[in-house]
Short mmCIF file of C-alpha atoms and ligand atoms in Angstrom, two decimals:
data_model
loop_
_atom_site.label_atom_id
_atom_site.label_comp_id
_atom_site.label_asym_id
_atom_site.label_seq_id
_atom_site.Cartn_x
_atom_site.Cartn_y
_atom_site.Cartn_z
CA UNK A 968 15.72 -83.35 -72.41
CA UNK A 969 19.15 -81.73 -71.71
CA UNK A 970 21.41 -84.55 -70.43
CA UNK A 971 22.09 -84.27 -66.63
CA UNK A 972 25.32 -82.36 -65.55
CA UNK A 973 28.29 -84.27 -63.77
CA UNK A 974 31.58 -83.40 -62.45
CA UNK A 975 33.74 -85.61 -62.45
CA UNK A 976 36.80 -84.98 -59.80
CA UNK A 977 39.57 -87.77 -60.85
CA UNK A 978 41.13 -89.16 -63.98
CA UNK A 979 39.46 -92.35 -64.01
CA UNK A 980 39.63 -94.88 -66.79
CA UNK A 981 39.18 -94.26 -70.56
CA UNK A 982 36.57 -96.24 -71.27
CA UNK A 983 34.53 -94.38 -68.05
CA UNK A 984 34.95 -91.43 -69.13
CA UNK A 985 33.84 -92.46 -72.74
CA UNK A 986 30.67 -93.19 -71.19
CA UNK A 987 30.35 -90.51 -69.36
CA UNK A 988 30.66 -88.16 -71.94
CA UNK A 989 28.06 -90.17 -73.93
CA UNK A 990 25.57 -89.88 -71.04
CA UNK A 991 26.10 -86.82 -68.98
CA UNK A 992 27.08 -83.14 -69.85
CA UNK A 993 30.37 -84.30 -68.11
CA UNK A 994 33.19 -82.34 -66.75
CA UNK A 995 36.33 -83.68 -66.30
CA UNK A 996 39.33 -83.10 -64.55
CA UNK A 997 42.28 -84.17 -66.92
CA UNK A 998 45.07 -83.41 -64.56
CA UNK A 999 43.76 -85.79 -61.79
CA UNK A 1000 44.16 -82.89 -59.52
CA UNK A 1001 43.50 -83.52 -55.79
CA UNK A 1002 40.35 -80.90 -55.03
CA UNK A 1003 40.12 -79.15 -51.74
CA UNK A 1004 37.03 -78.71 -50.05
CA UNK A 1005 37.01 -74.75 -51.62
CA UNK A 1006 37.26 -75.84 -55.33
CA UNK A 1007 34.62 -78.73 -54.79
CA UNK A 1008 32.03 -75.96 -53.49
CA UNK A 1009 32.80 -73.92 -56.52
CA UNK A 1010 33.15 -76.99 -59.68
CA UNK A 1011 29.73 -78.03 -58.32
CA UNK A 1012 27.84 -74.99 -58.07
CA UNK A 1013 25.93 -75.70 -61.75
CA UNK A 1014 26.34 -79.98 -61.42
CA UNK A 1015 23.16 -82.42 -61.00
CA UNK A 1016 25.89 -85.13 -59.97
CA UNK A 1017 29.23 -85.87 -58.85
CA UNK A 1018 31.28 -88.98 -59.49
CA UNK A 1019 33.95 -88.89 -56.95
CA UNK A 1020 36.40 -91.31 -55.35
CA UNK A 1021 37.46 -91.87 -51.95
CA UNK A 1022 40.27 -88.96 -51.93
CA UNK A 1023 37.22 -86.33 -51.51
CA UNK A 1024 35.65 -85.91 -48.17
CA UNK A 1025 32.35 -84.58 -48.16
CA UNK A 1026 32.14 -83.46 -45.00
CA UNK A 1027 28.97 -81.38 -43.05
CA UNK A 1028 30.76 -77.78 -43.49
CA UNK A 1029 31.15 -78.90 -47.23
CA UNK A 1030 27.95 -80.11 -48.30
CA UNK A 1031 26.70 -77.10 -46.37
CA UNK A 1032 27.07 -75.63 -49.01
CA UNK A 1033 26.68 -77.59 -52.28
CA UNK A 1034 23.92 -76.53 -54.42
CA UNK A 1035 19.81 -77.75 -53.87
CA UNK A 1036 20.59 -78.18 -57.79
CA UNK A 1037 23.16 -81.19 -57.04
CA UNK A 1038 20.95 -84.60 -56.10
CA UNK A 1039 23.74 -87.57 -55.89
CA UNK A 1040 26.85 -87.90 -55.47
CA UNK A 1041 28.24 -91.54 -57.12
CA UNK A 1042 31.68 -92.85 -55.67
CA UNK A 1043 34.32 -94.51 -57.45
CA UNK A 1044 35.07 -97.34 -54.09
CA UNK A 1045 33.44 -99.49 -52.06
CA UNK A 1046 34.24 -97.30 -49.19
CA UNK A 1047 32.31 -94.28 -48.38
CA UNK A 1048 34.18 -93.41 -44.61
CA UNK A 1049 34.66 -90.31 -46.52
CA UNK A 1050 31.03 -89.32 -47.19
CA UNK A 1051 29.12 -87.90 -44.00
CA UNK A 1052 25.65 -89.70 -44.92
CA UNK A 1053 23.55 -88.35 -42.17
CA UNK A 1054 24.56 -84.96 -43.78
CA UNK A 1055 23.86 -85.79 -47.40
CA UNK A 1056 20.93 -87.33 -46.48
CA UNK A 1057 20.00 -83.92 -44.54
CA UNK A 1058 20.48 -82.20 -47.46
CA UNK A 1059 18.69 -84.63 -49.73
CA UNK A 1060 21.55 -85.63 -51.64
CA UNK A 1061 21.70 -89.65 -52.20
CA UNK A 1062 25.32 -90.72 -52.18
CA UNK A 1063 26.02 -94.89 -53.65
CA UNK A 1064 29.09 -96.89 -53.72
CA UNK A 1065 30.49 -99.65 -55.84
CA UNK A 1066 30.19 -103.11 -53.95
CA UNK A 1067 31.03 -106.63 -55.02
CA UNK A 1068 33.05 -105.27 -58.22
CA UNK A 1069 36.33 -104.84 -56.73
CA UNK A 1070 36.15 -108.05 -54.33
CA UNK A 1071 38.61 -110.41 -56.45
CA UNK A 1072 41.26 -107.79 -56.97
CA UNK A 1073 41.52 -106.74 -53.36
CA UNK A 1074 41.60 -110.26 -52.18
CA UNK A 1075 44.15 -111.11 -54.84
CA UNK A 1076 46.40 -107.66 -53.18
CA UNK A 1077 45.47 -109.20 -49.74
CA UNK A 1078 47.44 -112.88 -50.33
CA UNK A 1079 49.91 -110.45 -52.26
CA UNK A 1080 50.75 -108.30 -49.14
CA UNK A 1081 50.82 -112.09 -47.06
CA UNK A 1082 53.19 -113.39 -49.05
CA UNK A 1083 55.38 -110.82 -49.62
CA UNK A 1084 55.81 -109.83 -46.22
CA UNK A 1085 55.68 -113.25 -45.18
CA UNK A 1086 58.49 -114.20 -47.75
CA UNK A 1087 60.74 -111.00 -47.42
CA UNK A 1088 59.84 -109.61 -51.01
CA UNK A 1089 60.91 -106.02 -49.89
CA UNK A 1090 64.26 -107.16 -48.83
CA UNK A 1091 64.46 -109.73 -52.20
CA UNK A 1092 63.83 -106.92 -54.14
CA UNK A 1093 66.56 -104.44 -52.81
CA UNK A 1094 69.52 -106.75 -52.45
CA UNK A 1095 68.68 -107.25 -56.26
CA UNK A 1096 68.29 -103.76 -57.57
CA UNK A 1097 71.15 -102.15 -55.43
CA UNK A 1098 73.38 -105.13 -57.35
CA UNK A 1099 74.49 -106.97 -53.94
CA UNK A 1100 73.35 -110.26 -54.56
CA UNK A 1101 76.57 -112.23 -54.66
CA UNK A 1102 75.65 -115.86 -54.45
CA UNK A 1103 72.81 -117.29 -53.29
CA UNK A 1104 73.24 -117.91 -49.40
CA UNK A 1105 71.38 -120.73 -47.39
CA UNK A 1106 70.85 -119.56 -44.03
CA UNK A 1107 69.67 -115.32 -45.52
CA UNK A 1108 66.55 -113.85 -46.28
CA UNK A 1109 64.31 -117.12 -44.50
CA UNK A 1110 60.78 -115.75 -44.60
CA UNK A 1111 57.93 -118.01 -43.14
CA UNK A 1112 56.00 -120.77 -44.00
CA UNK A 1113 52.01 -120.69 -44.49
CA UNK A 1114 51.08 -124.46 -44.43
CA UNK A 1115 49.59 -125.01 -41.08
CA UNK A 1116 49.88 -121.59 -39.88
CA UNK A 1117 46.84 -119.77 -38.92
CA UNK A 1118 45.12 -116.61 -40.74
CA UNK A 1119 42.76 -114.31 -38.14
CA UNK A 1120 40.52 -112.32 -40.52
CA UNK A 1121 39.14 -109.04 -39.02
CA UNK A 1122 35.73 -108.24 -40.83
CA UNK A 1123 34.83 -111.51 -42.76
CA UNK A 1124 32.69 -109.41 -45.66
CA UNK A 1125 33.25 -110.10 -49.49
CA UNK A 1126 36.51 -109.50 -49.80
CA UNK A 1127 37.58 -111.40 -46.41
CA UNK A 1128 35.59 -114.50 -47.79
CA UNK A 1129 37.36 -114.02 -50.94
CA UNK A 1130 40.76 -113.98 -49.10
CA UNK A 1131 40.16 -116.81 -46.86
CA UNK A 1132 39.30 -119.15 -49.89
CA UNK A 1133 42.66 -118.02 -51.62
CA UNK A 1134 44.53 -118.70 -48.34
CA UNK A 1135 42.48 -122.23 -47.69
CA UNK A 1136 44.49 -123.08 -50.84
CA UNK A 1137 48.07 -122.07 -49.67
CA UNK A 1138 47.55 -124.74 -46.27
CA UNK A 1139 46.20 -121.98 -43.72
CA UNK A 1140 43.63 -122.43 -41.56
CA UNK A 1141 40.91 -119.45 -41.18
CA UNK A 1142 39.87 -118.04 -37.81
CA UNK A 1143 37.73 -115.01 -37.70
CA UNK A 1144 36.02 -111.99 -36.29
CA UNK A 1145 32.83 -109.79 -37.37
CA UNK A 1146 29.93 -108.78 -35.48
CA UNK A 1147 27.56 -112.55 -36.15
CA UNK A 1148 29.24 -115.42 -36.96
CA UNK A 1149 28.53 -115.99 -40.79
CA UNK A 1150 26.55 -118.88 -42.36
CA UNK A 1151 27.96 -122.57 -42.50
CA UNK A 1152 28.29 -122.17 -46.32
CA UNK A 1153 29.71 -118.62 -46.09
CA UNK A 1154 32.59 -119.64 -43.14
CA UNK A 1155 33.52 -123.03 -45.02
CA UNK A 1156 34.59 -124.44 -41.61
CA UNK A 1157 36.50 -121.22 -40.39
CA UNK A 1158 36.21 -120.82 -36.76
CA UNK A 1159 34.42 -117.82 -35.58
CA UNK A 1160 35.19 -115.33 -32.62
CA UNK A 1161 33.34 -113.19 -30.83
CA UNK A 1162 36.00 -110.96 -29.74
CA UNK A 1163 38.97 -109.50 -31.09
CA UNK A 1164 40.76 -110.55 -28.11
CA UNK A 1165 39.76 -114.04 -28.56
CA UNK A 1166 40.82 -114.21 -32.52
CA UNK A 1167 44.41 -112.54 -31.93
CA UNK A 1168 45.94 -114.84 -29.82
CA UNK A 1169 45.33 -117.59 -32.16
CA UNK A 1170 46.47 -115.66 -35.52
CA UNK A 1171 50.29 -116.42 -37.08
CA UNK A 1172 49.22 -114.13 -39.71
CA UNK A 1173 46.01 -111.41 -39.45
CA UNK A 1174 44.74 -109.48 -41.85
CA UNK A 1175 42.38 -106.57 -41.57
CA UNK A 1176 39.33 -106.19 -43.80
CA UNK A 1177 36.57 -104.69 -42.44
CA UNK A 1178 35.80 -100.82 -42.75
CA UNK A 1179 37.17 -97.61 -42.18
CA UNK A 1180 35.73 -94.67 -40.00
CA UNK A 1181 35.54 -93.65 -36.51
CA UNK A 1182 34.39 -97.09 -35.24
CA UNK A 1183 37.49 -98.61 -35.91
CA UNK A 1184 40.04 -96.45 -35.92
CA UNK A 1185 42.95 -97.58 -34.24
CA UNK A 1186 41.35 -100.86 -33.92
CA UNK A 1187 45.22 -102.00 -34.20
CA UNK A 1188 47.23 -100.20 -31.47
CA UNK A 1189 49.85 -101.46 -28.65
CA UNK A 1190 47.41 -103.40 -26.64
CA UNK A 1191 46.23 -104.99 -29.40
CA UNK A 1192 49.30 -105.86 -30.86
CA UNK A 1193 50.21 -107.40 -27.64
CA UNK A 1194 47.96 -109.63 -28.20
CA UNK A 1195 49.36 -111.35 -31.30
CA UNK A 1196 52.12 -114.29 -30.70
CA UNK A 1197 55.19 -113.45 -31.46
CA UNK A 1198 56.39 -113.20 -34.52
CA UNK A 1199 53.20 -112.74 -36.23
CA UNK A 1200 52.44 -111.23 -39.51
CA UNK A 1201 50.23 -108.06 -39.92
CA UNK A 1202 48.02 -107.48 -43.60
CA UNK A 1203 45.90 -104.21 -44.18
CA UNK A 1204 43.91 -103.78 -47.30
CA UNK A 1205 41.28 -101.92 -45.75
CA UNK A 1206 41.97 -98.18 -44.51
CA UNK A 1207 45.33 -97.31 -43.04
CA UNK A 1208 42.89 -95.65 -40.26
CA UNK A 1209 42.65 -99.19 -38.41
CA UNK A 1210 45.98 -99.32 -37.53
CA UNK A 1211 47.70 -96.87 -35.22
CA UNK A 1212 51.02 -96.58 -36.98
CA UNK A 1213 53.43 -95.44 -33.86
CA UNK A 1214 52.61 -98.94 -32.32
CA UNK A 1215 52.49 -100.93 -35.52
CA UNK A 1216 56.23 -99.32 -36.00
CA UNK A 1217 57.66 -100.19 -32.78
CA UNK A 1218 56.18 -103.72 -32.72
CA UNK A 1219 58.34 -104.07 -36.08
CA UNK A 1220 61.54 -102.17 -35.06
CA UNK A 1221 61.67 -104.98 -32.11
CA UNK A 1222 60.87 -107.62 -34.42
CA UNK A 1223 57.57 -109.05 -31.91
CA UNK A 1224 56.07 -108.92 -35.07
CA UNK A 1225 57.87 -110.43 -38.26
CA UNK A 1226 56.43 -108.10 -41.19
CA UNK A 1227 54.01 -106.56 -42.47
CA UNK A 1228 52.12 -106.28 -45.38
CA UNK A 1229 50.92 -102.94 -46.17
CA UNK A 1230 48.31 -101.71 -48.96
CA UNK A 1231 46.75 -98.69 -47.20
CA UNK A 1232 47.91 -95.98 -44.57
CA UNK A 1233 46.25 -93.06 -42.75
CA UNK A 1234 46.76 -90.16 -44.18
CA UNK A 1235 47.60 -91.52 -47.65
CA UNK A 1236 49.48 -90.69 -49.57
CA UNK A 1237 51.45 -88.74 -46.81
CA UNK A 1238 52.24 -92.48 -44.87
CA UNK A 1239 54.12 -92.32 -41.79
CA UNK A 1240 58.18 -91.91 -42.84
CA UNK A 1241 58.93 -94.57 -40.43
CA UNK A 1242 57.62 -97.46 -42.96
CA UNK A 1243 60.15 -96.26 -44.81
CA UNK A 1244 63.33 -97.36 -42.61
CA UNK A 1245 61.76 -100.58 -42.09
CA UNK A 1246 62.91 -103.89 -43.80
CA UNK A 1247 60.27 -105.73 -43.08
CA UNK A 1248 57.03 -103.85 -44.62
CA UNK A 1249 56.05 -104.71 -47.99
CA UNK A 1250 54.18 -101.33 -49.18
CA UNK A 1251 52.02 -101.12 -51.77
CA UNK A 1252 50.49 -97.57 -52.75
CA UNK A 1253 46.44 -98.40 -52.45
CA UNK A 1254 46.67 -100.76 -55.53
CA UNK A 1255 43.98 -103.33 -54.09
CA UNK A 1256 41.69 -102.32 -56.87
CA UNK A 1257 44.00 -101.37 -59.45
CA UNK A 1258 43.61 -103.98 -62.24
CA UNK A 1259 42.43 -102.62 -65.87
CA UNK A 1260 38.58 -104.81 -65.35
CA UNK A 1261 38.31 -104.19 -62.07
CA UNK A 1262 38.66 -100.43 -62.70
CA UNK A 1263 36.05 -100.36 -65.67
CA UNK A 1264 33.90 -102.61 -63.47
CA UNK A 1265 33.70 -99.82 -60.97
CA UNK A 1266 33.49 -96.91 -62.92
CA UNK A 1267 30.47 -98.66 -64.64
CA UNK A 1268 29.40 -99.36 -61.58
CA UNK A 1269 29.10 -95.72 -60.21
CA UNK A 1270 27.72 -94.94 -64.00
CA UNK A 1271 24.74 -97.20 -63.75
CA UNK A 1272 23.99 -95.82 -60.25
CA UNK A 1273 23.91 -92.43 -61.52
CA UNK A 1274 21.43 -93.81 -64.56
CA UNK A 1275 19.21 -95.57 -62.41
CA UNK A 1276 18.83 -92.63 -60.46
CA UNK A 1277 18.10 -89.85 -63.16
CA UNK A 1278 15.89 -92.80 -64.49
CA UNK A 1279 13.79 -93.80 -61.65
CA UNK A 1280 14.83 -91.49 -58.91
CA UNK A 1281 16.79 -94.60 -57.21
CA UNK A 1282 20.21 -95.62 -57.08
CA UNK A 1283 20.73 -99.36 -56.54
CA UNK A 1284 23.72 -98.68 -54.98
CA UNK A 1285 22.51 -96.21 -52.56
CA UNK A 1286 23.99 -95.37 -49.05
CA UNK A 1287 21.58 -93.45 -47.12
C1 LIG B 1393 37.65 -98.74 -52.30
O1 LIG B 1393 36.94 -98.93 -53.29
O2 LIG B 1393 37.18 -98.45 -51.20
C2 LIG B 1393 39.12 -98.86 -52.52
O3 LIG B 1393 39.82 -98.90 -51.34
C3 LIG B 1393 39.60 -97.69 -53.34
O4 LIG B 1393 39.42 -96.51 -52.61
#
């Protein structure tokens, strides 16, 4: 049987693409260019499959007009905001994701973004590389403590869980929103809320962790923000989408809020210019997944979904 054909639309790891050139009649895209909607309808014209990541969006005018030929579509995140499933699954197409994988690494970026902004890294960093450190000065560059401070999680999944127990260990205590308060053994004693407004008053620090996509977009905006003491401390890992950045940048300019910590932006990687003035964002370009196992780990991932599937018909992974 002629192995199935795949396009594949980033540069993703060597030893994924090894794989994939073992199992699939694969084409690749060397370059890592960023494909439009046009060149997608044309590379997949003669595909069975596309492994894509979360920089294509596969919208209802696009899969329109993919081919009946192409039957999944694999992606290379745990986030699919960028798939339109009741489309694909109009169309027949299966679309999966890559779950659990990537939950260590992105709760490892999570405490990073904390701490940094919480500890002035951005500003450590400059003074050092633009050679005006002069001597070491007692009352500059005071960030804030995390012992006995209190972290609000917004969307206690895998990777919240995963962030709470890292923070449990640096003296915080967890407070929390999602839809249903989680299992005893899941919260390990963090407190639950049912609202947003009822976790942000309590929250020194917050970081957000629950999904992108229309229903929370601009979760994060000036109301919102109001609601956090003063002098809190914001974390996204998530999608920049949550956070509406013109309010986000004024609540920094005035200093109501201390920092921020800063992973992912809407509109990546075109991020709002204003982070850019600002002394207290630590920025990180969309690394919360970006460690060499974690990587493999979710290419594989996306590979055995796309083997189960031309296997059995069923992706384990699947979305819709
Ligand atoms: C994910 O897997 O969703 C990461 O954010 C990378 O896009």
């Amino acid at each position: 049987m002629p192995q199935p054909r795949l396009l594949v639309t980033r540069k993703l790891p060597d030893a994924v693409e090894v794989r994939a050139r073992r199992d699939y009649d694969a084409v690749f895209n060397p370059e890592d260019r960023l494909y439009g909607p046009e060149e997608l309808i044309r590379l997949t014209q003669d595909v069975d499959a596309v492994l894509t990541c979360s920089t294509e969006r596969w919208t209802p005018e696009l899969i329109e007009q993919l081919p009946a030929r192409l039957r999944i579509i694999a992606s290379f995140s745990v986030g699919y905001e960028h798939f339109d499933l009741p489309a694909l699954r109009g169309h027949g197409i299966v679309a999966s994701n890559t779950p659990d994988v990537l939950t260590e690494a992105t709760a490892d970026v999570a405490m990073l973004c904390l701490l940094g902004a919480a500890r002035r890294a951005w500003e450590s960093q400059l003074l050092l590389r633009e050679r005006r450190w002069e001597r070491p000065k007692m009352a500059e560059l005071l960030g804030l403590e995390l012992r006995g401070r209190v972290l609000g999680i917004v969307g206690m999944g895998r990777i919240g869980q995963a962030l709470a127990q890292r923070a449990r260990g640096f003296g915080l205590a967890i407070h929390y929103h999602n839809r249903r308060p989680l299992p005893a053994e899941n919260a390990q004693g963090a407190t639950y809320h049912d609202t947003l407004e009822g976790l942000l008053p309590r929250c020194n620090f917050l970081s957000l962790n629950g999904p992108g996509g229309a229903e929370t977009r601009h979760l994060i905006n000036e109301r919102t923000l109001a609601l956090l003491p003063e002098g809190a401390v914001l974390v996204n890992t998530s999608r920049g989408t949550l956070v509406d950045d013109e309010a986000l940048l004024s609540a920094l300019r005035s200093r109501r809020l201390f920092a921020a910590g800063l992973d992912v932006f809407d509109g990546e990687p075109a991020i709002h210019p204003g982070y850019y003035e600002l002394p207290n964002c630590f920025l990180l370009p969309h690394i919360g997944s970006a460690t060499v196992e974690t990587r493999d780990a979710m290419g594989f991932r996306a590979l055995d979904n796309l083997d189960a599937f031309f296997a059995t018909g069923r992706a384990p992974d699947a979305l819709n």
